[in-house]
PDB file of C-alpha atoms and ligand atoms in Angstrom:
ATOM      1  CA  MET A 283     -24.611  33.872  44.317  1.00  0.00           C
ATOM      2  CA  ARG A 284     -24.610  30.267  42.041  1.00  0.00           C
ATOM      3  CA  ILE A 285     -21.223  28.876  42.640  1.00  0.00           C
ATOM      4  CA  ARG A 286     -19.760  27.603  39.213  1.00  0.00           C
ATOM      5  CA  PRO A 287     -15.931  26.600  39.461  1.00  0.00           C
ATOM      6  CA  PRO A 288     -14.623  27.233  35.709  1.00  0.00           C
ATOM      7  CA  SER A 289     -12.908  23.737  35.482  1.00  0.00           C
ATOM      8  CA  ARG A 290     -12.425  20.813  37.798  1.00  0.00           C
ATOM      9  CA  ARG A 291      -9.092  21.548  38.399  1.00  0.00           C
ATOM     10  CA  ILE A 292      -7.933  21.783  41.894  1.00  0.00           C
ATOM     11  CA  GLY A 293      -5.214  22.347  44.604  1.00  0.00           C
ATOM     12  CA  ILE A 294      -4.245  20.906  47.422  1.00  0.00           C
ATOM     13  CA  LEU A 295      -3.553  22.346  50.723  1.00  0.00           C
ATOM     14  CA  LEU A 296      -1.099  20.343  53.941  1.00  0.00           C
ATOM     15  CA  SER A 297       1.056  20.398  56.071  1.00  0.00           C
ATOM     16  CA  GLY A 298       0.740  16.820  57.399  1.00  0.00           C
ATOM     17  CA  ARG A 299      -0.373  13.787  57.455  1.00  0.00           C
ATOM     18  CA  GLY A 300      -2.371  13.778  54.999  1.00  0.00           C
ATOM     19  CA  SER A 301      -5.318  12.084  54.999  1.00  0.00           C
ATOM     20  CA  ASN A 302      -7.579  13.958  54.005  1.00  0.00           C
ATOM     21  CA  PHE A 303      -5.796  14.292  50.235  1.00  0.00           C
ATOM     22  CA  ASP A 304      -5.531  10.429  50.394  1.00  0.00           C
ATOM     23  CA  ALA A 305      -9.247  10.059  50.468  1.00  0.00           C
ATOM     24  CA  ILE A 306      -9.449  13.264  47.631  1.00  0.00           C
ATOM     25  CA  ALA A 307      -7.697  11.055  45.681  1.00  0.00           C
ATOM     26  CA  GLU A 308      -8.794   8.235  46.827  1.00  0.00           C
ATOM     27  CA  GLY A 309     -12.205   9.184  45.302  1.00  0.00           C
ATOM     28  CA  VAL A 310     -10.577  11.071  42.518  1.00  0.00           C
ATOM     29  CA  ALA A 311      -9.094   7.229  41.086  1.00  0.00           C
ATOM     30  CA  SER A 312     -12.015   5.279  41.612  1.00  0.00           C
ATOM     31  CA  GLY A 313     -14.327   7.740  40.132  1.00  0.00           C
ATOM     32  CA  ALA A 314     -16.089   8.342  42.711  1.00  0.00           C
ATOM     33  CA  LEU A 315     -14.639  12.127  42.503  1.00  0.00           C
ATOM     34  CA  ASP A 316     -15.039  13.615  39.109  1.00  0.00           C
ATOM     35  CA  ALA A 317     -11.799  16.356  39.551  1.00  0.00           C
ATOM     36  CA  GLU A 318      -8.505  16.184  38.285  1.00  0.00           C
ATOM     37  CA  ILE A 319      -5.913  17.433  41.420  1.00  0.00           C
ATOM     38  CA  ALA A 320      -3.730  19.592  39.409  1.00  0.00           C
ATOM     39  CA  LEU A 321      -1.050  20.565  42.166  1.00  0.00           C
ATOM     40  CA  VAL A 322      -0.303  19.681  46.184  1.00  0.00           C
ATOM     41  CA  VAL A 323       1.146  23.045  47.671  1.00  0.00           C
ATOM     42  CA  SER A 324       2.769  22.178  52.175  1.00  0.00           C
ATOM     43  CA  ASP A 325       4.783  24.376  53.528  1.00  0.00           C
ATOM     44  CA  ARG A 326       6.502  21.326  55.261  1.00  0.00           C
ATOM     45  CA  ILE A 327       9.052  19.813  53.823  1.00  0.00           C
ATOM     46  CA  ASP A 328       9.096  16.556  55.718  1.00  0.00           C
ATOM     47  CA  ALA A 329       4.934  16.295  54.863  1.00  0.00           C
ATOM     48  CA  PRO A 330       4.099  12.257  54.710  1.00  0.00           C
ATOM     49  CA  GLY A 331       0.971  14.304  52.648  1.00  0.00           C
ATOM     50  CA  LEU A 332       3.877  15.705  50.049  1.00  0.00           C
ATOM     51  CA  GLU A 333       5.983  12.109  50.122  1.00  0.00           C
ATOM     52  CA  SER A 334       2.196  10.282  49.502  1.00  0.00           C
ATOM     53  CA  ALA A 335       0.932  13.265  45.981  1.00  0.00           C
ATOM     54  CA  ARG A 336       4.556  12.051  45.244  1.00  0.00           C
ATOM     55  CA  THR A 337       4.322   8.572  44.447  1.00  0.00           C
ATOM     56  CA  ARG A 338       1.057   9.315  43.430  1.00  0.00           C
ATOM     57  CA  GLY A 339       2.766  11.009  39.849  1.00  0.00           C
ATOM     58  CA  LEU A 340       1.326  14.208  41.040  1.00  0.00           C
ATOM     59  CA  GLU A 341       2.668  18.205  40.533  1.00  0.00           C
ATOM     60  CA  VAL A 342       3.810  18.947  44.170  1.00  0.00           C
ATOM     61  CA  VAL A 343       6.031  22.093  45.287  1.00  0.00           C
ATOM     62  CA  HIS A 344       6.668  22.912  48.420  1.00  0.00           C
ATOM     63  CA  LEU A 345       6.935  26.662  49.754  1.00  0.00           C
ATOM     64  CA  SER A 346       9.170  27.503  52.308  1.00  0.00           C
ATOM     65  CA  SER A 347       7.398  30.228  55.019  1.00  0.00           C
ATOM     66  CA  ALA A 348      10.809  30.353  56.750  1.00  0.00           C
ATOM     67  CA  GLY A 349      11.969  33.974  56.680  1.00  0.00           C
ATOM     68  CA  LEU A 350       9.134  35.121  54.595  1.00  0.00           C
ATOM     69  CA  ASP A 351       6.222  37.445  55.711  1.00  0.00           C
ATOM     70  CA  ARG A 352       2.473  36.229  55.742  1.00  0.00           C
ATOM     71  CA  ALA A 353       1.377  38.065  52.767  1.00  0.00           C
ATOM     72  CA  THR A 354       4.577  37.457  50.305  1.00  0.00           C
ATOM     73  CA  PHE A 355       4.012  33.910  51.584  1.00  0.00           C
ATOM     74  CA  ASP A 356       0.850  33.938  50.379  1.00  0.00           C
ATOM     75  CA  GLN A 357       1.451  35.071  46.921  1.00  0.00           C
ATOM     76  CA  ALA A 358       3.910  32.731  46.370  1.00  0.00           C
ATOM     77  CA  VAL A 359       1.633  30.029  46.565  1.00  0.00           C
ATOM     78  CA  ALA A 360      -0.599  32.303  45.650  1.00  0.00           C
ATOM     79  CA  ASP A 361       0.592  32.041  42.505  1.00  0.00           C
ATOM     80  CA  GLU A 362       2.388  28.047  42.745  1.00  0.00           C
ATOM     81  CA  LEU A 363      -2.387  28.320  42.460  1.00  0.00           C
ATOM     82  CA  VAL A 364      -3.151  30.911  39.017  1.00  0.00           C
ATOM     83  CA  ARG A 365      -0.226  29.269  37.192  1.00  0.00           C
ATOM     84  CA  ARG A 366      -1.926  26.033  36.878  1.00  0.00           C
ATOM     85  CA  GLN A 367      -5.263  27.382  36.190  1.00  0.00           C
ATOM     86  CA  ILE A 368      -6.796  25.927  40.193  1.00  0.00           C
ATOM     87  CA  ALA A 369     -10.734  26.606  40.394  1.00  0.00           C
ATOM     88  CA  LEU A 370     -11.378  24.898  43.978  1.00  0.00           C
ATOM     89  CA  ILE A 371      -7.993  25.246  46.134  1.00  0.00           C
ATOM     90  CA  CYS A 372      -9.064  22.294  49.115  1.00  0.00           C
ATOM     91  CA  LEU A 373      -6.847  22.703  52.116  1.00  0.00           C
ATOM     92  CA  ALA A 374      -6.433  19.594  54.130  1.00  0.00           C
ATOM     93  CA  GLY A 375      -4.608  19.906  57.115  1.00  0.00           C
ATOM     94  CA  PHE A 376      -2.468  23.365  56.023  1.00  0.00           C
ATOM     95  CA  MET A 377      -1.399  24.534  59.124  1.00  0.00           C
ATOM     96  CA  ARG A 378      -1.718  28.222  58.916  1.00  0.00           C
ATOM     97  CA  ILE A 379      -4.244  30.916  59.173  1.00  0.00           C
ATOM     98  CA  LEU A 380      -4.043  32.473  54.975  1.00  0.00           C
ATOM     99  CA  SER A 381      -4.158  36.242  54.413  1.00  0.00           C
ATOM    100  CA  PRO A 382      -7.255  38.829  53.677  1.00  0.00           C
ATOM    101  CA  GLY A 383      -5.544  39.532  50.773  1.00  0.00           C
ATOM    102  CA  PHE A 384      -5.202  35.714  49.133  1.00  0.00           C
ATOM    103  CA  ILE A 385      -8.877  35.416  50.623  1.00  0.00           C
ATOM    104  CA  ARG A 386      -9.535  37.932  48.405  1.00  0.00           C
ATOM    105  CA  ARG A 387      -8.091  36.722  45.546  1.00  0.00           C
ATOM    106  CA  PHE A 388     -10.035  33.515  45.401  1.00  0.00           C
ATOM    107  CA  PRO A 389     -13.893  34.238  46.608  1.00  0.00           C
ATOM    108  CA  ASN A 390     -15.327  31.498  47.243  1.00  0.00           C
ATOM    109  CA  ALA A 391     -12.767  28.556  45.801  1.00  0.00           C
ATOM    110  CA  VAL A 392     -11.369  27.665  48.831  1.00  0.00           C
ATOM    111  CA  LEU A 393     -12.617  24.845  50.505  1.00  0.00           C
ATOM    112  CA  ASN A 394     -11.541  23.913  54.053  1.00  0.00           C
ATOM    113  CA  ILE A 395     -12.326  20.896  56.303  1.00  0.00           C
ATOM    114  CA  HIS A 396     -12.384  21.711  60.447  1.00  0.00           C
ATOM    115  CA  PRO A 397     -12.816  18.406  62.469  1.00  0.00           C
ATOM    116  CA  SER A 398     -15.527  20.065  64.276  1.00  0.00           C
ATOM    117  CA  LEU A 399     -19.642  20.826  64.110  1.00  0.00           C
ATOM    118  CA  LEU A 400     -18.750  24.243  63.237  1.00  0.00           C
ATOM    119  CA  PRO A 401     -19.335  27.442  64.635  1.00  0.00           C
ATOM    120  CA  ALA A 402     -18.464  25.151  68.183  1.00  0.00           C
ATOM    121  CA  PHE A 403     -14.595  24.381  68.883  1.00  0.00           C
ATOM    122  CA  PRO A 404     -13.111  26.896  65.973  1.00  0.00           C
ATOM    123  CA  GLY A 405      -9.474  27.110  65.685  1.00  0.00           C
ATOM    124  CA  LEU A 406      -6.525  24.044  67.335  1.00  0.00           C
ATOM    125  CA  ASP A 407      -7.458  21.367  69.369  1.00  0.00           C
ATOM    126  CA  ALA A 408     -11.823  21.099  68.629  1.00  0.00           C
ATOM    127  CA  GLN A 409     -11.742  17.720  69.670  1.00  0.00           C
ATOM    128  CA  GLN A 410      -9.636  18.449  72.699  1.00  0.00           C
ATOM    129  CA  GLN A 411     -12.322  21.649  72.857  1.00  0.00           C
ATOM    130  CA  ALA A 412     -15.384  18.854  72.471  1.00  0.00           C
ATOM    131  CA  LEU A 413     -14.162  16.846  75.217  1.00  0.00           C
ATOM    132  CA  ASP A 414     -13.470  19.692  77.862  1.00  0.00           C
ATOM    133  CA  HIS A 415     -16.968  21.442  77.028  1.00  0.00           C
ATOM    134  CA  GLY A 416     -19.148  18.137  77.693  1.00  0.00           C
ATOM    135  CA  VAL A 417     -20.600  17.408  74.523  1.00  0.00           C
ATOM    136  CA  ARG A 418     -22.018  14.799  72.876  1.00  0.00           C
ATOM    137  CA  PHE A 419     -21.968  15.193  69.254  1.00  0.00           C
ATOM    138  CA  SER A 420     -19.259  15.956  67.732  1.00  0.00           C
ATOM    139  CA  GLY A 421     -18.050  15.738  63.820  1.00  0.00           C
ATOM    140  CA  CYS A 422     -17.281  17.504  61.315  1.00  0.00           C
ATOM    141  CA  THR A 423     -17.496  20.505  58.532  1.00  0.00           C
ATOM    142  CA  VAL A 424     -16.812  21.723  55.357  1.00  0.00           C
ATOM    143  CA  HIS A 425     -16.695  25.219  54.697  1.00  0.00           C
ATOM    144  CA  PHE A 426     -15.546  28.152  52.456  1.00  0.00           C
ATOM    145  CA  VAL A 427     -13.098  29.573  53.666  1.00  0.00           C
ATOM    146  CA  ASP A 428     -13.788  33.060  54.307  1.00  0.00           C
ATOM    147  CA  GLU A 429     -11.372  36.073  56.183  1.00  0.00           C
ATOM    148  CA  SER A 430     -13.318  34.227  60.083  1.00  0.00           C
ATOM    149  CA  LEU A 431     -12.070  31.406  61.700  1.00  0.00           C
ATOM    150  CA  ASP A 432     -13.516  28.666  60.901  1.00  0.00           C
ATOM    151  CA  GLY A 433     -16.339  30.533  60.247  1.00  0.00           C
ATOM    152  CA  GLY A 434     -17.255  30.858  56.309  1.00  0.00           C
ATOM    153  CA  PRO A 435     -20.648  29.255  55.097  1.00  0.00           C
ATOM    154  CA  ILE A 436     -20.845  25.373  55.588  1.00  0.00           C
ATOM    155  CA  VAL A 437     -21.131  22.944  52.898  1.00  0.00           C
ATOM    156  CA  ARG A 438     -21.332  19.861  54.508  1.00  0.00           C
ATOM    157  CA  GLN A 439     -21.294  18.362  58.663  1.00  0.00           C
ATOM    158  CA  ALA A 440     -21.593  14.915  59.301  1.00  0.00           C
ATOM    159  CA  VAL A 441     -22.017  13.909  63.359  1.00  0.00           C
ATOM    160  CA  VAL A 442     -20.379  11.059  65.853  1.00  0.00           C
ATOM    161  CA  PRO A 443     -21.253  10.971  69.123  1.00  0.00           C
ATOM    162  CA  VAL A 444     -18.889  11.266  71.688  1.00  0.00           C
ATOM    163  CA  LEU A 445     -18.504   8.041  74.082  1.00  0.00           C
ATOM    164  CA  PRO A 446     -17.898   8.441  77.357  1.00  0.00           C
ATOM    165  CA  ASP A 447     -14.494   6.795  77.652  1.00  0.00           C
ATOM    166  CA  ASP A 448     -13.503   9.452  74.717  1.00  0.00           C
ATOM    167  CA  ASP A 449      -9.480  10.773  75.119  1.00  0.00           C
ATOM    168  CA  ALA A 450      -8.636  13.294  72.175  1.00  0.00           C
ATOM    169  CA  GLU A 451      -7.583  10.402  70.558  1.00  0.00           C
ATOM    170  CA  SER A 452     -10.185   7.810  69.930  1.00  0.00           C
ATOM    171  CA  LEU A 453     -12.826  10.997  69.701  1.00  0.00           C
ATOM    172  CA  SER A 454     -10.301  12.219  66.568  1.00  0.00           C
ATOM    173  CA  ALA A 455     -10.050   9.312  64.852  1.00  0.00           C
ATOM    174  CA  ARG A 456     -13.910   8.723  65.013  1.00  0.00           C
ATOM    175  CA  ILE A 457     -14.229  12.251  63.395  1.00  0.00           C
ATOM    176  CA  LEU A 458     -11.440  11.024  60.834  1.00  0.00           C
ATOM    177  CA  VAL A 459     -13.346   8.198  59.899  1.00  0.00           C
ATOM    178  CA  GLU A 460     -16.384  10.921  58.330  1.00  0.00           C
ATOM    179  CA  GLU A 461     -13.837  13.523  57.848  1.00  0.00           C
ATOM    180  CA  HIS A 462     -12.567  10.971  54.761  1.00  0.00           C
ATOM    181  CA  GLY A 463     -16.287  10.427  53.491  1.00  0.00           C
ATOM    182  CA  LEU A 464     -17.134  13.855  54.070  1.00  0.00           C
ATOM    183  CA  TYR A 465     -14.286  16.488  52.321  1.00  0.00           C
ATOM    184  CA  PRO A 466     -14.581  14.315  48.646  1.00  0.00           C
ATOM    185  CA  ASP A 467     -18.624  14.535  48.679  1.00  0.00           C
ATOM    186  CA  ALA A 468     -18.403  18.412  49.195  1.00  0.00           C
ATOM    187  CA  ILE A 469     -15.802  18.605  46.756  1.00  0.00           C
ATOM    188  CA  ASP A 470     -17.883  17.265  44.112  1.00  0.00           C
ATOM    189  CA  VAL A 471     -21.589  19.264  45.325  1.00  0.00           C
ATOM    190  CA  VAL A 472     -18.791  22.167  44.390  1.00  0.00           C
ATOM    191  CA  LEU A 473     -17.450  21.605  41.495  1.00  0.00           C
ATOM    192  CA  SER A 474     -20.762  19.849  39.630  1.00  0.00           C
ATOM    193  CA  GLY A 475     -22.169  24.060  40.349  1.00  0.00           C
ATOM    194  CA  ARG A 476     -24.799  22.702  42.716  1.00  0.00           C
ATOM    195  CA  CYS A 477     -24.619  25.029  45.185  1.00  0.00           C
ATOM    196  CA  GLU A 478     -26.009  28.761  45.323  1.00  0.00           C
ATOM    197  CA  ILE A 479     -24.479  31.098  48.728  1.00  0.00           C
ATOM    198  CA  ARG A 480     -27.561  32.757  49.769  1.00  0.00           C
ATOM    199  CA  GLY A 481     -26.230  34.712  53.201  1.00  0.00           C
ATOM    200  CA  ARG A 482     -24.733  32.851  55.814  1.00  0.00           C
ATOM    201  CA  ARG A 483     -26.155  29.739  53.642  1.00  0.00           C
ATOM    202  CA  VAL A 484     -25.008  27.238  51.477  1.00  0.00           C
ATOM    203  CA  VAL A 485     -27.779  25.539  49.153  1.00  0.00           C
ATOM    204  CA  ILE A 486     -27.228  22.662  47.421  1.00  0.00           C
ATOM    205  CA  ARG A 487     -28.906  21.737  44.633  1.00  0.00           C
ATOM    206  CA  ASP A 488     -30.575  18.337  43.979  1.00  0.00           C
TER     207      ASP A 488
HETATM  208  C1  LIG B 109      -7.933  16.608  59.848  1.00  0.00           C
HETATM  209  O1  LIG B 109      -8.501  16.693  61.419  1.00  0.00           O
HETATM  210  C2  LIG B 109      -9.314  18.308  59.434  1.00  0.00           C
HETATM  211  O2  LIG B 109     -10.096  17.921  59.557  1.00  0.00           O
HETATM  212  C3  LIG B 109      -7.537  19.175  59.841  1.00  0.00           C
HETATM  213  O3  LIG B 109      -6.975  18.634  60.132  1.00  0.00           O
HETATM  214  C4  LIG B 109      -6.261  17.923  59.634  1.00  0.00           C
HETATM  215  C5  LIG B 109      -5.662  17.099  58.888  1.00  0.00           C
HETATM  216  O4  LIG B 109      -5.587  15.612  58.805  1.00  0.00           O
HETATM  217  N1  LIG B 109      -9.149  20.250  59.378  1.00  0.00           N
HETATM  218  P1  LIG B 109      -4.790  14.931  57.413  1.00  0.00           P
HETATM  219  O5  LIG B 109      -3.459  16.054  58.012  1.00  0.00           O
HETATM  220  O6  LIG B 109      -5.899  15.240  56.145  1.00  0.00           O
HETATM  221  O7  LIG B 109      -4.202  13.634  57.534  1.00  0.00           O
END
């Protein structure tokens, strides 16, 4: 199936630091990424990424999940995105699992970045999982989000070595450098309409 986003309007969902959001915003600002960040949503009012978005003059929304069940919260997020006619949703350190109803509302229109070479080490603490397993290489993955945990079709991956003296902090930092290049590039590839999903494979045309 060819993926053809109807516009270049993207929405970012984040919960914390926001360094991937910053990389995306810098990509847009420099012209390297042809996209418009039409909305930044955070479930955490104190997320540094939310403040960064405000400082950049972007439209931001904080939605608290307190007292809401998952479906209700997700519907509120989805409504904000639909209202701004978002064509592609980019999860950037969004620390919530999206409900099947949300995913079904945006088929093949949600991307995530994960700090491991999926399908290895899905879920939390991926860098520590990689260290504990003793792998020699790890990295990061940008993938479409489906109803599985970090299991959707893979758009791009980058590899980093795991060094003998690494701890979770040093490995995370090495991976993060790659994330910041990989995510804007993957978003650009998807927005440009060059992706085709064939089963589990994402085929990218030049
Ligand atoms: C990154 O490691 C990303 O791969 C994972 O969450 C972290 C978010 O970091 N999904 P930041 O908020 O973008 O700095």
